Amino acid sequence: MALSLPDSALTRANYSTTQMYEVWSEKATIQSWYDVEVALAQAQAELGAIPVSAVAAIEEAATVDDERVAEMTSRSAGHPLIIALDNLRAHMSDAGKPWVHFGATTQDILDTGRVLQIRRALDLIDTALADLDAQICRFTLDHAHTVTAQRTNGQLAVPGTLGLRGARWLSELRRDRERINEERKRILCAQFSGAAGTYASFGAAEESYARKLAERLDLRFDLVTWHSSRDSYTAMMAMLAVLARSLSKVSDDLFEMQRTELREAAEVLDMHTSGSTTMPQKRNPFATLQVTSNARLAVGSAISLLAQPADLLERDPRQFEIERDVLPRVFTFVHKAITDLTALIPRIQIDAERLARNARAEGPLIVTEGLMMRLAPAIGHEVAHDLLQEFAKEWLANGITLSDFVARYPDIAEQLAGEDLDALAEPDWYVGISARIAQETAENTESSQK
């Protein structure tokens, strides 16, 4: 029985990509341990600690296939690495058996192997974010001049363009990508320091094995062990949770735009898969719903790690057990959310006429801020604010036109002499530099590479 959505054959396709699922599979996990064991043997042989003949035997046996995974998963032990090491020895010649895992402690191998998986996962995340950036750039440029209502507190605020909304999505996601890449430098660190980080078991070699191991695996080396310092893991989960919130921001904005009352956007989907079993007219925004669901699952999973107390003293396996469950889930949910959103953006149909109509839903009220700023130099900001607030009340009550309202106040009419009041009642003139922001953000490819 599958205990989680990404593991269930019924739901896996909605919550995991094939690529990310493979990164965290049993086969990939065991292979990452073996890769560390091979690199360790190579480093130790290079430094004269073990026979060179042992390395070839270890290398030859250290390739995992489905049959060997089945062998290992058919039994159990307190440490899964024990099962993996037993299997490794069972498939190698006698020359290598005495030198497998020489001087290593279990957590060194598990931690460093996990780092190798994290590197692969981060590569997938970064590639997916680059693809998403490209899709949102196209959307932003396409709608740089598409006028829409900007909403604050759920209410019409001022006019802007849909491209400006896309620019905000881009900027936020680029900051997320930059933060993750910065944290990547810290988390991709090897660990091989003995039972408690003293390097005592290595004798005169001291940290030489660890340095050489890190070099062979192309990982950073830190002299201070991180057995019980899990801050880099925790920080990465926090960064991925922030990214998940940003992905949800995009999908939630698109979800809101598809509301029946707005109808500003619609997903291009098969009515059979997006409809209701009881309401034939429904066209449910399932793609946006799925992105948000994965993003929320990622945040919730990350919180379970962030909420853990700090590790005790030199080693605390309780934290490691939480990580073993949480890390793959967070990466899996986030990657699926990114790829689904990337596929969704070009399938979103935007109704520019509906956007313009909704921006005019309250007539000239959406530009009263602009009118206030025009009047303020002559009559003062507060007076202008109160005057236009009165206009808003009357428009809502009886639909008075801006021309008729201004005619009541000769001084105001004089200030607006020569202005086309009908044009001032339209939203198009008060979008500020929305289009330029959209274009410059989308065309700033250097920022998208961070």
Coordinates of C-alpha atoms in Angstrom, one line a residue:
M1 CA 0.0 0.0 0.0
A2 CA 1.4 3.4 -0.9
L3 CA 1.5 5.8 2.0
S4 CA 2.0 9.1 0.2
L5 CA 0.7 10.8 -3.0
P6 CA 4.0 10.6 -4.9
D7 CA 4.3 6.9 -4.2
S8 CA 0.8 5.8 -5.2
A9 CA 0.4 4.5 -8.7
L10 CA -3.0 6.2 -8.8
T11 CA -1.7 9.7 -8.0
R12 CA 2.0 9.7 -8.7
A13 CA 1.7 11.5 -12.0
N14 CA 0.0 14.5 -10.3
Y15 CA 2.6 14.9 -7.6
S16 CA 6.0 13.8 -9.0
T17 CA 7.9 14.1 -12.2
T18 CA 9.7 10.9 -13.5
Q19 CA 13.1 12.6 -13.3
M20 CA 12.8 13.7 -9.7
Y21 CA 11.2 10.5 -8.6
E22 CA 14.2 8.6 -10.0
V23 CA 16.6 10.9 -8.1
W24 CA 15.1 9.7 -4.8
S25 CA 14.3 6.1 -5.7
E26 CA 15.8 3.2 -3.8
K27 CA 18.1 2.4 -6.7
A28 CA 19.4 6.0 -6.9
T29 CA 19.8 6.2 -3.1
I30 CA 21.8 3.0 -2.8
Q31 CA 23.9 4.0 -5.9
S32 CA 24.7 7.3 -4.2
W33 CA 26.1 5.3 -1.2
Y34 CA 28.1 3.1 -3.5
D35 CA 29.4 6.2 -5.3
V36 CA 30.8 7.5 -2.0
E37 CA 32.3 4.1 -1.1
V38 CA 34.0 4.0 -4.5
A39 CA 35.4 7.5 -4.2
L40 CA 36.5 6.8 -0.7
A41 CA 38.4 3.7 -1.8
Q42 CA 40.0 5.6 -4.6
A43 CA 41.1 8.4 -2.3
Q44 CA 42.5 5.9 0.3
A45 CA 44.4 3.9 -2.4
E46 CA 45.8 7.1 -3.8
L47 CA 47.1 8.0 -0.3
G48 CA 48.4 4.5 0.3
A49 CA 45.9 3.5 2.9
I50 CA 44.4 0.5 1.1
P51 CA 45.7 -1.7 -1.7
V52 CA 45.2 -0.5 -5.2
S53 CA 43.9 -4.0 -6.2
A54 CA 41.0 -3.5 -3.8
V55 CA 39.7 -0.4 -5.7
A56 CA 39.0 -2.3 -8.9
A57 CA 37.0 -5.0 -7.0
I58 CA 34.9 -2.3 -5.2
E59 CA 34.3 -0.4 -8.5
E60 CA 33.2 -3.5 -10.3
A61 CA 30.7 -4.5 -7.7
A62 CA 29.3 -1.0 -7.0
T63 CA 26.7 -0.7 -9.8
V64 CA 23.1 -1.1 -8.6
D65 CA 20.4 -2.7 -10.8
D66 CA 16.8 -3.6 -10.2
E67 CA 17.7 -7.2 -9.3
R68 CA 20.1 -6.1 -6.6
V69 CA 17.5 -3.6 -5.2
A70 CA 15.1 -6.4 -4.9
E71 CA 17.7 -8.5 -3.0
M72 CA 18.2 -5.6 -0.6
T73 CA 14.6 -4.6 -0.1
S74 CA 13.7 -8.2 0.7
R75 CA 15.4 -8.0 4.1
S76 CA 15.6 -5.4 6.9
A77 CA 18.1 -4.1 9.4
G78 CA 18.5 -1.3 11.8
H79 CA 20.7 0.6 9.3
P80 CA 19.8 0.3 5.6
L81 CA 23.5 0.9 4.8
I82 CA 24.3 -2.4 6.5
I83 CA 22.1 -4.2 4.0
A84 CA 23.7 -2.2 1.1
L85 CA 27.3 -3.0 2.3
D86 CA 26.4 -6.7 2.8
N87 CA 25.1 -6.8 -0.8
L88 CA 28.2 -4.9 -2.1
R89 CA 30.5 -7.4 -0.5
A90 CA 28.5 -10.3 -1.7
H91 CA 29.0 -9.2 -5.4
M92 CA 32.7 -8.5 -5.2
S93 CA 35.9 -10.5 -5.2
D94 CA 37.8 -11.3 -2.0
A95 CA 40.4 -8.7 -2.8
G96 CA 38.0 -5.8 -2.1
K97 CA 36.0 -7.1 0.8
P98 CA 38.3 -6.2 3.7
W99 CA 38.6 -2.6 2.4
V100 CA 35.0 -1.6 1.8
H101 CA 33.9 1.2 4.1
F102 CA 37.4 1.4 5.6
G103 CA 37.5 3.9 8.5
A104 CA 34.0 5.2 7.6
T105 CA 31.1 5.7 9.9
T106 CA 27.5 5.2 8.6
Q107 CA 26.4 8.8 8.7
D108 CA 29.5 9.9 6.7
I109 CA 28.3 7.7 3.8
L110 CA 24.6 8.5 4.2
D111 CA 25.1 12.2 4.5
T112 CA 27.6 12.5 1.6
G113 CA 25.4 10.2 -0.6
R114 CA 22.4 12.4 0.2
V115 CA 24.4 15.4 -0.9
L116 CA 25.0 13.7 -4.3
Q117 CA 21.2 13.2 -4.6
I118 CA 20.6 16.8 -3.6
R119 CA 23.0 18.0 -6.3
R120 CA 21.0 16.1 -8.9
A121 CA 17.7 17.4 -7.5
L122 CA 19.0 21.0 -7.5
D123 CA 20.1 20.6 -11.1
L124 CA 16.6 19.6 -12.1
I125 CA 15.1 22.4 -10.1
D126 CA 17.4 25.0 -11.7
T127 CA 16.7 23.7 -15.2
A128 CA 13.0 23.7 -14.6
L129 CA 13.1 27.3 -13.2
A130 CA 14.9 28.5 -16.3
D131 CA 12.2 26.9 -18.5
L132 CA 9.5 28.5 -16.4
D133 CA 11.3 31.9 -16.5
A134 CA 11.2 31.7 -20.3
Q135 CA 7.5 31.0 -20.4
I136 CA 6.6 33.8 -18.0
C137 CA 8.9 36.2 -20.0
R138 CA 6.8 35.4 -23.2
F139 CA 3.6 35.9 -21.2
T140 CA 4.9 39.2 -19.8
L141 CA 6.0 40.6 -23.1
D142 CA 2.8 39.5 -24.8
H143 CA 0.7 41.4 -22.3
A144 CA 3.0 44.3 -21.5
H145 CA 0.2 46.7 -22.8
T146 CA -2.8 44.6 -21.9
V147 CA -4.8 46.9 -19.5
T148 CA -6.2 45.2 -16.5
A149 CA -7.4 46.2 -13.0
Q150 CA -4.9 46.0 -10.3
R151 CA -6.6 44.8 -7.1
T152 CA -5.7 45.4 -3.5
N153 CA -7.6 43.9 -0.6
G154 CA -9.8 42.1 -3.1
Q155 CA -11.1 45.4 -4.5
L156 CA -10.4 47.4 -7.7
A157 CA -7.5 49.7 -7.0
V158 CA -5.9 51.4 -10.0
P159 CA -5.3 50.4 -13.6
G160 CA -2.2 48.6 -14.7
T161 CA -1.2 46.0 -17.3
L162 CA -1.2 42.2 -17.1
G163 CA 2.4 42.3 -18.1
L164 CA 3.2 44.1 -14.9
R165 CA 1.7 41.2 -13.0
G166 CA 3.9 38.9 -15.0
A167 CA 6.9 41.0 -14.1
R168 CA 6.2 40.6 -10.4
W169 CA 6.0 36.8 -10.9
L170 CA 9.3 36.9 -12.7
S171 CA 11.1 39.1 -10.1
E172 CA 9.9 36.9 -7.2
L173 CA 10.9 33.6 -8.9
R174 CA 14.3 35.0 -9.8
R175 CA 15.0 36.0 -6.3
D176 CA 14.0 32.5 -5.2
R177 CA 16.4 31.0 -7.7
E178 CA 19.2 33.2 -6.6
R179 CA 18.7 32.3 -3.0
I180 CA 18.6 28.6 -3.8
N181 CA 21.8 28.8 -5.8
E182 CA 23.5 30.7 -3.0
E183 CA 22.5 28.0 -0.5
R184 CA 23.6 25.4 -3.0
K185 CA 27.2 26.4 -2.4
R186 CA 26.9 25.6 1.3
I187 CA 24.9 22.4 1.1
L188 CA 27.1 20.6 -1.4
C189 CA 29.7 19.6 1.2
A190 CA 31.2 16.2 1.7
Q191 CA 31.5 14.6 5.1
F192 CA 34.1 12.0 6.2
S193 CA 35.4 12.7 9.7
G194 CA 34.9 9.6 11.8
A195 CA 32.4 8.8 14.5
A196 CA 32.4 12.3 16.0
G197 CA 34.3 14.5 13.7
T198 CA 37.7 14.1 15.3
Y199 CA 39.5 12.3 12.4
A200 CA 41.2 10.2 15.1
S201 CA 40.7 6.9 13.3
F202 CA 42.6 8.1 10.3
G203 CA 45.9 8.4 12.3
A204 CA 48.6 10.4 10.6
A205 CA 46.5 10.9 7.5
E206 CA 44.2 13.2 9.6
E207 CA 41.7 14.9 7.2
S208 CA 43.6 13.9 4.0
Y209 CA 41.1 11.1 3.1
A210 CA 38.2 13.5 3.5
R211 CA 39.8 16.2 1.3
K212 CA 40.6 13.7 -1.4
L213 CA 37.1 12.2 -1.2
A214 CA 35.5 15.7 -1.6
E215 CA 37.8 16.4 -4.5
R216 CA 36.8 13.1 -6.3
L217 CA 33.1 13.8 -5.8
D218 CA 33.5 17.4 -6.8
L219 CA 32.1 18.6 -3.4
R220 CA 33.2 21.2 -1.0
F221 CA 35.3 20.2 2.0
D222 CA 34.8 21.7 5.5
L223 CA 37.2 20.7 8.2
V224 CA 34.4 21.0 10.8
T225 CA 32.0 18.1 10.7
W226 CA 28.3 18.7 10.2
H227 CA 27.0 15.5 11.7
S228 CA 24.9 17.5 14.2
S229 CA 24.9 20.8 12.4
R230 CA 22.0 20.5 9.9
D231 CA 21.6 24.2 9.2
S232 CA 22.4 23.9 5.5
Y233 CA 19.7 21.2 5.1
T234 CA 17.3 23.3 7.1
A235 CA 18.1 26.5 5.1
M236 CA 17.6 24.6 1.8
M237 CA 14.2 23.4 2.9
A238 CA 13.3 27.0 3.9
M239 CA 14.5 28.3 0.5
L240 CA 12.4 25.6 -1.3
A241 CA 9.4 26.4 0.8
V242 CA 9.8 30.1 -0.2
L243 CA 10.0 29.1 -3.8
A244 CA 6.9 26.9 -3.4
R245 CA 5.0 30.0 -2.0
S246 CA 6.1 32.0 -5.1
L247 CA 4.9 29.2 -7.4
S248 CA 1.6 29.2 -5.6
K249 CA 1.4 33.0 -6.0
V250 CA 1.4 32.6 -9.8
S251 CA -1.1 29.7 -9.8
D252 CA -3.4 31.4 -7.3
D253 CA -3.4 34.6 -9.4
L254 CA -4.4 32.6 -12.4
F255 CA -6.9 30.7 -10.4
E256 CA -8.5 34.0 -9.3
M257 CA -8.6 35.3 -12.8
Q258 CA -10.6 32.2 -13.9
R259 CA -13.4 32.8 -11.3
T260 CA -16.9 32.9 -12.9
E261 CA -17.3 36.6 -11.9
L262 CA -14.1 37.6 -13.6
R263 CA -13.6 35.2 -16.5
E264 CA -10.3 37.0 -17.4
A265 CA -8.5 33.8 -18.1
A266 CA -9.2 30.1 -18.9
E267 CA -7.2 26.9 -19.1
V268 CA -7.1 25.1 -22.4
L269 CA -8.1 21.7 -21.1
D270 CA -10.1 18.7 -22.1
M271 CA -13.6 19.3 -20.9
H272 CA -13.8 15.6 -20.0
T273 CA -10.9 15.8 -17.6
S274 CA -11.6 19.3 -16.3
G275 CA -15.3 19.1 -16.0
S276 CA -17.6 18.1 -13.2
T277 CA -19.3 14.7 -12.9
T278 CA -22.6 16.3 -12.0
M279 CA -22.5 19.9 -13.4
P280 CA -22.0 19.7 -17.2
Q281 CA -21.2 23.4 -17.5
K282 CA -18.2 23.4 -15.2
R283 CA -14.7 24.1 -16.6
N284 CA -12.6 23.6 -13.5
P285 CA -9.1 25.1 -13.3
F286 CA -7.5 21.8 -12.4
A287 CA -4.0 22.7 -13.6
T288 CA -3.7 25.7 -11.4
L289 CA -5.2 23.7 -8.6
Q290 CA -2.6 21.1 -9.0
V291 CA 0.3 23.6 -8.9
T292 CA -1.0 25.1 -5.7
S293 CA -1.6 21.7 -4.1
N294 CA 2.0 20.6 -4.8
A295 CA 3.3 24.0 -3.6
R296 CA 1.3 23.7 -0.3
L297 CA 2.5 20.1 0.2
A298 CA 6.1 21.3 -0.2
V299 CA 5.6 24.0 2.4
G300 CA 3.9 21.7 4.8
S301 CA 6.6 19.1 4.5
A302 CA 9.4 21.6 4.9
I303 CA 7.7 22.9 8.1
S304 CA 8.0 19.5 9.7
L305 CA 11.8 19.8 9.4
L306 CA 12.0 23.5 10.3
A307 CA 10.0 22.8 13.5
Q308 CA 12.5 20.2 14.7
P309 CA 14.7 21.1 17.7
A310 CA 18.5 21.4 17.1
D311 CA 20.5 18.2 17.1
L312 CA 22.1 17.2 20.5
L313 CA 25.8 17.2 21.0
E314 CA 27.9 15.5 18.4
R315 CA 25.2 13.3 16.8
D316 CA 21.4 13.0 16.9
P317 CA 19.9 10.4 14.5
R318 CA 16.4 11.6 15.3
Q319 CA 16.9 14.6 13.0
F320 CA 18.4 12.4 10.3
E321 CA 15.3 10.3 10.3
I322 CA 13.1 13.3 9.7
E323 CA 15.3 14.5 6.9
R324 CA 15.2 11.2 5.2
D325 CA 11.4 11.6 4.8
V326 CA 11.2 15.3 4.3
L327 CA 13.9 16.2 1.8
P328 CA 12.8 13.9 -1.1
R329 CA 9.1 15.0 -0.6
V330 CA 9.9 18.7 -0.7
F331 CA 12.1 18.4 -3.8
T332 CA 9.5 16.2 -5.5
F333 CA 6.5 18.5 -4.8
V334 CA 8.4 21.7 -5.8
H335 CA 9.8 20.2 -9.1
K336 CA 6.3 19.0 -10.1
A337 CA 4.8 22.4 -9.3
I338 CA 7.4 24.1 -11.5
T339 CA 7.0 21.8 -14.4
D340 CA 3.2 21.9 -14.3
L341 CA 3.2 25.7 -14.1
T342 CA 5.7 25.8 -17.1
A343 CA 3.3 23.7 -19.1
L344 CA 0.3 25.8 -17.9
I345 CA 1.4 29.3 -18.8
P346 CA 1.2 28.9 -22.6
R347 CA -2.1 27.1 -22.3
I348 CA -3.8 30.0 -20.5
Q349 CA -6.2 31.9 -22.7
I350 CA -6.4 35.6 -21.7
D351 CA -9.6 37.5 -22.5
A352 CA -8.3 41.1 -23.1
E353 CA -11.8 42.4 -23.7
R354 CA -13.0 41.0 -20.4
L355 CA -9.9 42.4 -18.6
A356 CA -10.7 45.9 -20.0
R357 CA -14.4 45.5 -19.2
N358 CA -13.6 44.5 -15.6
A359 CA -11.3 47.5 -15.3
R360 CA -14.3 49.7 -16.1
A361 CA -16.6 47.9 -13.7
E362 CA -16.6 50.9 -11.4
G363 CA -16.5 53.5 -14.2
P364 CA -14.1 56.4 -13.4
L365 CA -13.5 55.3 -9.8
I366 CA -10.5 53.3 -10.8
V367 CA -8.7 56.5 -11.8
T368 CA -9.6 58.7 -8.9
E369 CA -6.1 58.4 -7.5
G370 CA -4.9 59.9 -10.8
L371 CA -7.5 62.7 -10.7
M372 CA -6.5 63.4 -7.1
M373 CA -2.9 63.8 -8.0
R374 CA -3.8 66.2 -10.8
L375 CA -5.9 68.4 -8.5
A376 CA -3.6 68.2 -5.4
P377 CA -1.1 70.9 -6.5
A378 CA -3.9 73.4 -6.9
I379 CA -6.3 72.6 -4.0
G380 CA -4.2 70.4 -1.7
H381 CA -4.0 66.7 -1.3
E382 CA -6.5 66.3 1.5
V383 CA -9.1 68.5 -0.1
A384 CA -8.7 66.7 -3.4
H385 CA -9.0 63.3 -1.6
D386 CA -12.1 64.2 0.2
L387 CA -13.7 65.7 -2.9
L388 CA -13.1 62.6 -5.0
Q389 CA -14.3 60.4 -2.2
E390 CA -17.6 62.3 -2.3
F391 CA -17.6 61.7 -6.1
A392 CA -17.1 58.0 -5.6
K393 CA -20.1 57.9 -3.2
E394 CA -22.3 59.7 -5.7
W395 CA -21.2 57.6 -8.6
L396 CA -22.0 54.4 -6.7
A397 CA -25.4 55.9 -5.7
N398 CA -26.6 57.4 -9.0
G399 CA -23.8 57.0 -11.7
I400 CA -23.1 60.7 -11.9
T401 CA -20.6 61.5 -14.7
L402 CA -17.2 63.1 -14.0
S403 CA -18.2 66.0 -16.2
D404 CA -21.4 66.7 -14.2
F405 CA -19.6 66.3 -10.9
V406 CA -16.8 68.7 -11.9
A407 CA -19.4 71.3 -13.2
R408 CA -20.6 71.7 -9.6
Y409 CA -17.3 73.1 -8.6
P410 CA -16.2 76.1 -10.7
D411 CA -12.7 76.2 -9.2
I412 CA -12.2 72.5 -10.0
A413 CA -13.6 72.9 -13.4
E414 CA -11.1 75.7 -14.0
Q415 CA -8.2 73.5 -12.9
L416 CA -9.3 70.8 -15.3
A417 CA -10.0 73.3 -18.2
G418 CA -8.9 71.9 -21.5
E419 CA -8.9 68.3 -20.1
D420 CA -10.9 65.7 -21.9
L421 CA -13.0 64.5 -18.9
D422 CA -14.4 61.6 -20.8
A423 CA -10.8 60.4 -21.5
L424 CA -9.8 60.9 -17.9
A425 CA -12.7 58.6 -16.9
E426 CA -11.0 55.8 -18.8
P427 CA -8.4 53.6 -17.2
D428 CA -5.9 53.4 -20.1
W429 CA -4.2 56.8 -19.3
Y430 CA -3.3 55.8 -15.8
V431 CA -1.2 52.7 -16.1
G432 CA 2.0 54.5 -15.3
I433 CA 5.1 52.7 -16.5
S434 CA 3.5 49.3 -16.3
A435 CA 4.5 48.4 -19.8
R436 CA 8.1 49.5 -19.5
I437 CA 8.5 47.5 -16.2
A438 CA 7.1 44.4 -17.9
Q439 CA 9.3 44.8 -21.0
E440 CA 12.5 45.6 -19.1
T441 CA 11.9 42.7 -16.6
A442 CA 11.2 40.2 -19.3
E443 CA 14.2 41.3 -21.4
N444 CA 16.6 41.2 -18.4
T445 CA 17.9 37.8 -19.2
E446 CA 21.0 38.3 -17.0
S447 CA 18.7 38.4 -14.0
S448 CA 17.0 35.2 -15.1
Q449 CA 20.3 33.3 -15.0
K450 CA 21.0 33.9 -11.3

